[in-house]
PDB file of C-alpha atoms in Angstrom:
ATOM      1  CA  UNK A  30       0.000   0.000   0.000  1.00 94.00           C
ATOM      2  CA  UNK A  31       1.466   3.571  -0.498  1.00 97.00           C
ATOM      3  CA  UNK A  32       1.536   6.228   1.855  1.00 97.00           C
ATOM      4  CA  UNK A  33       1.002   9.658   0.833  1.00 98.00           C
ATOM      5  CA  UNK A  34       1.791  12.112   3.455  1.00 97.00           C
ATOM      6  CA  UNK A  35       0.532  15.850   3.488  1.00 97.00           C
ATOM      7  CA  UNK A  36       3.275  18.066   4.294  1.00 96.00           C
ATOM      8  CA  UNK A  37       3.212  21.699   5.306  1.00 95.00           C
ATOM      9  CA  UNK A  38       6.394  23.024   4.986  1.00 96.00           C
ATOM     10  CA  UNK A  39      10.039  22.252   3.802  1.00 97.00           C
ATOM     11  CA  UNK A  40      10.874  20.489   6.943  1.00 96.00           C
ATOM     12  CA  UNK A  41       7.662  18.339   7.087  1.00 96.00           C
ATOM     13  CA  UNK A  42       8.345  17.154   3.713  1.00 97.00           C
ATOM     14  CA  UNK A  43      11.752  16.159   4.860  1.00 96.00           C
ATOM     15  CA  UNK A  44      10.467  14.440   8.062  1.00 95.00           C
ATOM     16  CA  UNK A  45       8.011  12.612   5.531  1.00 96.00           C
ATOM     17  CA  UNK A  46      10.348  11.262   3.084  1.00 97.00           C
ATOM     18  CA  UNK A  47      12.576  10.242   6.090  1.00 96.00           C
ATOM     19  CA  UNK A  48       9.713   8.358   7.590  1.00 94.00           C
ATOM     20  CA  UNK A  49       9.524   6.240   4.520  1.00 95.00           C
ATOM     21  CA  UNK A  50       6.556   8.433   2.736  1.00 97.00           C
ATOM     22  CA  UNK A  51       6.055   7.332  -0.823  1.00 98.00           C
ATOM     23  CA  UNK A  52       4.625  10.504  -1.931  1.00 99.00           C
ATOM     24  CA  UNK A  53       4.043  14.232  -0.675  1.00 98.00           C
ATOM     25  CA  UNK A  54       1.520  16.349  -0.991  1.00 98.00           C
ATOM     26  CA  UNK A  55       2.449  19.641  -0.336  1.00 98.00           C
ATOM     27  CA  UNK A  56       0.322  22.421   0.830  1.00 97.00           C
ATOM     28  CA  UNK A  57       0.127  25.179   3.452  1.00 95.00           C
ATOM     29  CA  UNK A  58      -2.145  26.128   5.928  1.00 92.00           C
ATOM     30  CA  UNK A  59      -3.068  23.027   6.955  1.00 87.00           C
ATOM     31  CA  UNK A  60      -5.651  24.166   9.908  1.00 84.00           C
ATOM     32  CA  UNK A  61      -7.310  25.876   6.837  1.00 84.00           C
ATOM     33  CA  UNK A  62      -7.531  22.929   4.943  1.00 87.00           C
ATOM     34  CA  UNK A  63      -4.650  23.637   3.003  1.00 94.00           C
ATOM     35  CA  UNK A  64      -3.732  26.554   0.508  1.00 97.00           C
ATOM     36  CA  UNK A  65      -1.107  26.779  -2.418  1.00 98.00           C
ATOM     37  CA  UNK A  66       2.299  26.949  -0.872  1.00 98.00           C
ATOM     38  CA  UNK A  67       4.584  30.552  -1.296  1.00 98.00           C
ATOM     39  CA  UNK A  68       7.328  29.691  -3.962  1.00 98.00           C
ATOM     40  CA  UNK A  69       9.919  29.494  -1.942  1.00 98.00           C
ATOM     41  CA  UNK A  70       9.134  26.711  -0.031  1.00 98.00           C
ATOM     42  CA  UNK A  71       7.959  24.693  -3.529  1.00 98.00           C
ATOM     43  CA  UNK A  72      11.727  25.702  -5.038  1.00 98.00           C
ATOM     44  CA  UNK A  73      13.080  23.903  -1.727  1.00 98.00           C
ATOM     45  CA  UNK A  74      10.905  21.159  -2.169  1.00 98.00           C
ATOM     46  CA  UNK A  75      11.629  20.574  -5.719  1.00 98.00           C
ATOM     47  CA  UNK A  76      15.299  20.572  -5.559  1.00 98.00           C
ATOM     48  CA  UNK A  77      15.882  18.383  -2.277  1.00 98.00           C
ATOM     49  CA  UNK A  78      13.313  15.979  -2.205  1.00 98.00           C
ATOM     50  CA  UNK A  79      13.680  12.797  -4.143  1.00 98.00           C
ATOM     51  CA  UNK A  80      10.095  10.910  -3.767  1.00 98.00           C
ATOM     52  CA  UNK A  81       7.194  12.133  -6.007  1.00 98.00           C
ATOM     53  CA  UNK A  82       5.388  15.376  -5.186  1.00 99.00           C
ATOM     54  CA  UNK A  83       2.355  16.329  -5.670  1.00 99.00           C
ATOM     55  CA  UNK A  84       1.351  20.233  -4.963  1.00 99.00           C
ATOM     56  CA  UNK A  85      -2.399  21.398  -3.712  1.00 99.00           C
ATOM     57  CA  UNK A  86      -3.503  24.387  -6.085  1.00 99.00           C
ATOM     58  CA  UNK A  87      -6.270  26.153  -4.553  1.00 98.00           C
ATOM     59  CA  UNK A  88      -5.445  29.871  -3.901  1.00 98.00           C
ATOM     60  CA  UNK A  89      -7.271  30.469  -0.432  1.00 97.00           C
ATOM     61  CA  UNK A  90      -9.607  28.283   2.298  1.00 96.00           C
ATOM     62  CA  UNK A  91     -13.645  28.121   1.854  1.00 96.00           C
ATOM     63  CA  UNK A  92     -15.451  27.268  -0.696  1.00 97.00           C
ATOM     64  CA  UNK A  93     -14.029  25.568  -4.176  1.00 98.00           C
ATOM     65  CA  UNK A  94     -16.041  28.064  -5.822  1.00 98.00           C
ATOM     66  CA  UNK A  95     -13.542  30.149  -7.240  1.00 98.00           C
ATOM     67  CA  UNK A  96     -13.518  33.806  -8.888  1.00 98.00           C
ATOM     68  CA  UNK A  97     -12.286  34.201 -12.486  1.00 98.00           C
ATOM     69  CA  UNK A  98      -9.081  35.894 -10.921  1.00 99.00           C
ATOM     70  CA  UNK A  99      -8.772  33.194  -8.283  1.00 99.00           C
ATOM     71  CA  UNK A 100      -9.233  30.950 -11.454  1.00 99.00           C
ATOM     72  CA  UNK A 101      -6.152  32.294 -13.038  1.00 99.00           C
ATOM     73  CA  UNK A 102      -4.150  32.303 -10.049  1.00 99.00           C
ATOM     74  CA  UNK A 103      -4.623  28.600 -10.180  1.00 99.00           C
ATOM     75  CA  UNK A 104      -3.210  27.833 -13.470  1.00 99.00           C
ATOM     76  CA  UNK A 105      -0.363  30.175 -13.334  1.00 99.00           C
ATOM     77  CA  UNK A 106       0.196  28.129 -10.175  1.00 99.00           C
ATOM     78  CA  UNK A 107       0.113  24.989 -11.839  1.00 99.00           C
ATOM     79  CA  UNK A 108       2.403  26.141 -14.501  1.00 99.00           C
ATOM     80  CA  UNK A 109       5.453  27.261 -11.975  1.00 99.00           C
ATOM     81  CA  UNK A 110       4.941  23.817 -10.807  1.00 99.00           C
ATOM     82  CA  UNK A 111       5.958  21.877 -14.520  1.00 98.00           C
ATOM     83  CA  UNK A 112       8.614  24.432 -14.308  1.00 98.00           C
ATOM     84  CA  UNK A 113       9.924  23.256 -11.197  1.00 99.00           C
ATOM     85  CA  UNK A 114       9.727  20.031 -11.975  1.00 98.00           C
ATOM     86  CA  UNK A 115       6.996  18.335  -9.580  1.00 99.00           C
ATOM     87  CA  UNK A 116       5.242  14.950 -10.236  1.00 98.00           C
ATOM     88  CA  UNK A 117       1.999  15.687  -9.534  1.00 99.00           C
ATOM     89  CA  UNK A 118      -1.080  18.304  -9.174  1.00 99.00           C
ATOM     90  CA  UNK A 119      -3.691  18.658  -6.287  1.00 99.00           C
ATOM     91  CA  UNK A 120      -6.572  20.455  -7.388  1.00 99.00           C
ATOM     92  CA  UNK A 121     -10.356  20.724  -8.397  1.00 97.00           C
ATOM     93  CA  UNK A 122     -13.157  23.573  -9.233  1.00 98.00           C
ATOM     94  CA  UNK A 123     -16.975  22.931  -8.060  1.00 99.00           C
ATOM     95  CA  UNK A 124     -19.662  25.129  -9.090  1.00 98.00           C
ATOM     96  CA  UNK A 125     -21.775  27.099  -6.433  1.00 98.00           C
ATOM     97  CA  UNK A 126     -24.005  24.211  -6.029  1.00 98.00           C
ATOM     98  CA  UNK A 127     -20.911  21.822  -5.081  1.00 98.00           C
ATOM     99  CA  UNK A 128     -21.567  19.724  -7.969  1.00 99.00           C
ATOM    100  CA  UNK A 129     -18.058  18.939  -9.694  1.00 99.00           C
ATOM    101  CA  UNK A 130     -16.968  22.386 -12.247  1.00 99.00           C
ATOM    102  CA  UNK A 131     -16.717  19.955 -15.334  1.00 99.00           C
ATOM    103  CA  UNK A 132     -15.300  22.517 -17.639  1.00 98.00           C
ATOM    104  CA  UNK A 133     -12.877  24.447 -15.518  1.00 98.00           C
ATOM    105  CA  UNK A 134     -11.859  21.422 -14.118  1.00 99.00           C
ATOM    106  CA  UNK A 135     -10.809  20.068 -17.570  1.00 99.00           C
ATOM    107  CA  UNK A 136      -9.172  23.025 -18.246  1.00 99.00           C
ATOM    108  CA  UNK A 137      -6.682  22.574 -14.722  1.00 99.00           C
ATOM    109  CA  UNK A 138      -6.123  18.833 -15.926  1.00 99.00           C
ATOM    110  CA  UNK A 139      -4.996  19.457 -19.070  1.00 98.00           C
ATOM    111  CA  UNK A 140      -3.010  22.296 -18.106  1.00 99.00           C
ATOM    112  CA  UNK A 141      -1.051  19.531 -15.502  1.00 99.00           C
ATOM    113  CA  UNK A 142      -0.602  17.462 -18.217  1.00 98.00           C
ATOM    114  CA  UNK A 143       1.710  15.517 -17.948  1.00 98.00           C
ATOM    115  CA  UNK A 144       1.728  15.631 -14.533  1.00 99.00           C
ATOM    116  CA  UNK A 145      -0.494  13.145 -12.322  1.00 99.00           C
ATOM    117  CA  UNK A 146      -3.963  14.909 -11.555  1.00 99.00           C
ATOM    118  CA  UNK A 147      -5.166  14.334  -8.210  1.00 99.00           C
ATOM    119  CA  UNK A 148      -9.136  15.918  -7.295  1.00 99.00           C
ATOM    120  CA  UNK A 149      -8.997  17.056  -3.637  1.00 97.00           C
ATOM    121  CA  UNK A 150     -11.100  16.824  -1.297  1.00 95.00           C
ATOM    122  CA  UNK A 151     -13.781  18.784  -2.343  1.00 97.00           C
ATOM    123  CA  UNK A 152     -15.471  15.710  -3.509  1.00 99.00           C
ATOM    124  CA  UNK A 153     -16.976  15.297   0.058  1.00 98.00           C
ATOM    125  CA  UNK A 154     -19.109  17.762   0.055  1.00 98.00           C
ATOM    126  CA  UNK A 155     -20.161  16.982  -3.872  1.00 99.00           C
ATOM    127  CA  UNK A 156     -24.175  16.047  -3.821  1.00 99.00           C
ATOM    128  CA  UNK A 157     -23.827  12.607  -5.559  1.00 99.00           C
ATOM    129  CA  UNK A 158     -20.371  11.192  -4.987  1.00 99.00           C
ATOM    130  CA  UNK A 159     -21.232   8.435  -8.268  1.00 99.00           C
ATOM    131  CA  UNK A 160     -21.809  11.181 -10.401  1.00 99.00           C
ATOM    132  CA  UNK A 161     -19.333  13.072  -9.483  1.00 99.00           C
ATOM    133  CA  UNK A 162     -16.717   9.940  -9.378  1.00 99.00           C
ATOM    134  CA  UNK A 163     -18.321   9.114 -13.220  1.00 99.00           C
ATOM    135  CA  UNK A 164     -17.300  12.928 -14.279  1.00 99.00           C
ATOM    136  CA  UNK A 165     -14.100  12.833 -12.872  1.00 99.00           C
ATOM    137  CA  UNK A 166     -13.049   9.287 -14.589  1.00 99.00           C
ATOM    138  CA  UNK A 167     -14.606  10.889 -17.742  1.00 99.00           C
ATOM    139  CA  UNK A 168     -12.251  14.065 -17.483  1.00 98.00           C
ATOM    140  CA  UNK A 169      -9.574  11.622 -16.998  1.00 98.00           C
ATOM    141  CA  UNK A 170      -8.130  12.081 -13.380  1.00 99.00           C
ATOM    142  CA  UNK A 171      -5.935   9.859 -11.734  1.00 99.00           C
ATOM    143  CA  UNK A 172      -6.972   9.758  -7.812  1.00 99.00           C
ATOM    144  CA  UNK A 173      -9.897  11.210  -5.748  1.00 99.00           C
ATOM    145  CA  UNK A 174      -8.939  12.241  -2.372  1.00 99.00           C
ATOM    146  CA  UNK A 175     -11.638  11.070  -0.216  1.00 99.00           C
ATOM    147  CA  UNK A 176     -12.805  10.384   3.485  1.00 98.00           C
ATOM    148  CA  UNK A 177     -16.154   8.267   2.054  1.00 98.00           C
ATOM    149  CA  UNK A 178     -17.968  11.933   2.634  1.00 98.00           C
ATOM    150  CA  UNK A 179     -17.521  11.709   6.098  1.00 98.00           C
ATOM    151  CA  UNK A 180     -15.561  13.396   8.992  1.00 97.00           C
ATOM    152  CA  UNK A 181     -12.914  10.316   8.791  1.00 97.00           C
ATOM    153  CA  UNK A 182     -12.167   7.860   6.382  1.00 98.00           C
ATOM    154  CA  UNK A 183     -13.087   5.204   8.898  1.00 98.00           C
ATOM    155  CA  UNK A 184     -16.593   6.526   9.082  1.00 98.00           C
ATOM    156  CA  UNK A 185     -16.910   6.699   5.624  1.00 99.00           C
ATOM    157  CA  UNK A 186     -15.491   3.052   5.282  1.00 98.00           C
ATOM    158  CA  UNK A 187     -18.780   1.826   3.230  1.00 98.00           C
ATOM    159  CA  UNK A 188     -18.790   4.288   0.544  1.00 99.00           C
ATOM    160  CA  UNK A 189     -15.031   4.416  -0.099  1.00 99.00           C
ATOM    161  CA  UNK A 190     -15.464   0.248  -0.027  1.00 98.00           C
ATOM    162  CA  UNK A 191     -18.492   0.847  -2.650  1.00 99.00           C
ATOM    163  CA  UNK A 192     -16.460   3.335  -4.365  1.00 99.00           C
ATOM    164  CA  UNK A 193     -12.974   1.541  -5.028  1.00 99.00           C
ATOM    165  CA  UNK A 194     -14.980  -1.834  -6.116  1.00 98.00           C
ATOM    166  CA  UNK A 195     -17.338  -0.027  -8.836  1.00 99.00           C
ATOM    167  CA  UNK A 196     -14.419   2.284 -10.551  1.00 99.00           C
ATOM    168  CA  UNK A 197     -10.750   1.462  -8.692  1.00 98.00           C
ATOM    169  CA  UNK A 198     -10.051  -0.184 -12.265  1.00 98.00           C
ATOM    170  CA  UNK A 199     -10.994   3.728 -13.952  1.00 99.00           C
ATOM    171  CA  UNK A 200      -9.350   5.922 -10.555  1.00 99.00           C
ATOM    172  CA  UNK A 201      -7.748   5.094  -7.808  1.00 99.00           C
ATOM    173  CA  UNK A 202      -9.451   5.466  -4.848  1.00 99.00           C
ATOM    174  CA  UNK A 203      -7.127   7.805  -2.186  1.00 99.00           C
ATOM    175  CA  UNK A 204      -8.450   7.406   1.421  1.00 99.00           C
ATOM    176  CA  UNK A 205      -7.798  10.245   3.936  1.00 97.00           C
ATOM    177  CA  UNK A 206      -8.537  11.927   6.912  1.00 96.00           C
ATOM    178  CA  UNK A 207      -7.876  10.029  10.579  1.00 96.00           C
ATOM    179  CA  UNK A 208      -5.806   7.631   9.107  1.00 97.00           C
ATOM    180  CA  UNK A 209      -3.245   6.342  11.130  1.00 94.00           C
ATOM    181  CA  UNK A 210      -1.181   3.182  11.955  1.00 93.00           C
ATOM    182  CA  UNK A 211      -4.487   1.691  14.339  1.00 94.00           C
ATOM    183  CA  UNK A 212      -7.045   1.747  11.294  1.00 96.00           C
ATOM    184  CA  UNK A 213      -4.568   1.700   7.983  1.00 96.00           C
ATOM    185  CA  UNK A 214      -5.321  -1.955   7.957  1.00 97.00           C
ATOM    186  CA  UNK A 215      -8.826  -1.331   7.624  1.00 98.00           C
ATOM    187  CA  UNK A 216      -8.195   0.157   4.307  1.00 98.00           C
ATOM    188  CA  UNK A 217      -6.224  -2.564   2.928  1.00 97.00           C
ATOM    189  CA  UNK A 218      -8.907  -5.147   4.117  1.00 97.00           C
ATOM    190  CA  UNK A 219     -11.393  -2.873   1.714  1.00 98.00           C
ATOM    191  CA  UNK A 220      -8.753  -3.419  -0.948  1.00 98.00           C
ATOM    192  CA  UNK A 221      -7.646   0.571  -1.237  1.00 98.00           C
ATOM    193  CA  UNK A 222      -4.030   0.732  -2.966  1.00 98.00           C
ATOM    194  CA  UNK A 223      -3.031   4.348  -1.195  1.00 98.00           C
ATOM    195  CA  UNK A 224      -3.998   5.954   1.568  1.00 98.00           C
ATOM    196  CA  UNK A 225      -3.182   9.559   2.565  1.00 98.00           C
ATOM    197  CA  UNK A 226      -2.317  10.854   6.050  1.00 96.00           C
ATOM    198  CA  UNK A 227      -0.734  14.322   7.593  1.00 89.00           C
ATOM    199  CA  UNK A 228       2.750  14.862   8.698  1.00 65.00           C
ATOM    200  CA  UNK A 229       3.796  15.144  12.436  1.00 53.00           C
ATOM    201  CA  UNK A 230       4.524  18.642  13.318  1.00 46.00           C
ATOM    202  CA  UNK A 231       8.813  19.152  14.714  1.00 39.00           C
TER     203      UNK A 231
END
């Protein structure tokens, strides 16, 4: 199973690879549920970390209802990150009704390409997660981050179970939220191939 750990910050990312981490996500602000991280700490990242890296573009907390200039923020974002040379991209638009922002979110995917695609977390509060899941495989993303729609991931054990054996041959299913090393099992009896947890704070 791999272990994706959510870093905050330069040293976090360090502590994660250390710890055996097969992938970062990087991201700021993590008590806001995570922001776009300043450049400096993605140049740091990019040059002295050797496991893959994915980076969370979403250009301030709330809603993932985003403002044309908020929008374009986002891309430019995901641009510096090709430049720098990171594996992966965090990301996802909804519309004001939290149903998945098909066309904008197209638009973010292609613009990562070739990079991995990941869609945050803002599919837990989408209105019909198999609809959603169905739009997501058809705009071609990689992962869904996902706690089932619940609080945890253990609470939301049934739907990510329901989820992963209906389309983990189309997207891989990317548990997180509470995971730690007393329920991780839990996700490998479901048959999830990743799971996604936070960095200890040093």
């Amino acid at each position: 199973m791999k272990l994706e750990i959510c870093a905050n910050s330069f040293q976090s990312a360090l502590h994660a690879e250390e710890a055996g981490a097969h992938r970062i996500e990087l991201c700021s602000e993590l008590q806001l549920g995570g922001i776009t991280p300043s450049y400096g700490v993605l140049k740091l990242v990019a040059e002295n970390i050797n496991i893959p890296s994915f980076v969370l573009i979403r250009p301030r907390s709330g809603d993932f209802n985003f403002s044309p200039i908020e929008y374009k923020i986002m891309k430019e974002n995901i641009l510096l990150c090709k430049e720098l040379g990171f594996s992966g991209i965090v990301s996802g638009v909804l519309n004001s009704d939290n149903t998945i922002h098909v066309e904008r979110t197209k638009a973010l995917i292609e613009l990562s390409r070739p990079l991995s695609f990941t869609f945050h977390r803002a599919f837990d509060i989408t209105p019909d997660p198999y609809k959603a899941i169905e739009q997501l495989i058809d705009l071609g993303v990689d992962r869904v981050l996902t706690s089932g729609q619940k609080n945890t991931a253990e609470e939301g054990l049934v739907l990510l179970k329901d989820l992963h054996e209906k389309y983990g041959d189309k997207i891989t299913i990317l548990a997180g939220s509470g995971i730690n090393a007393n329920n991780v099992e839990l996700f490998k009896e479901i048959g999830l191939t990743e799971v996604h947890t936070s960095a200890t704070k040093k």
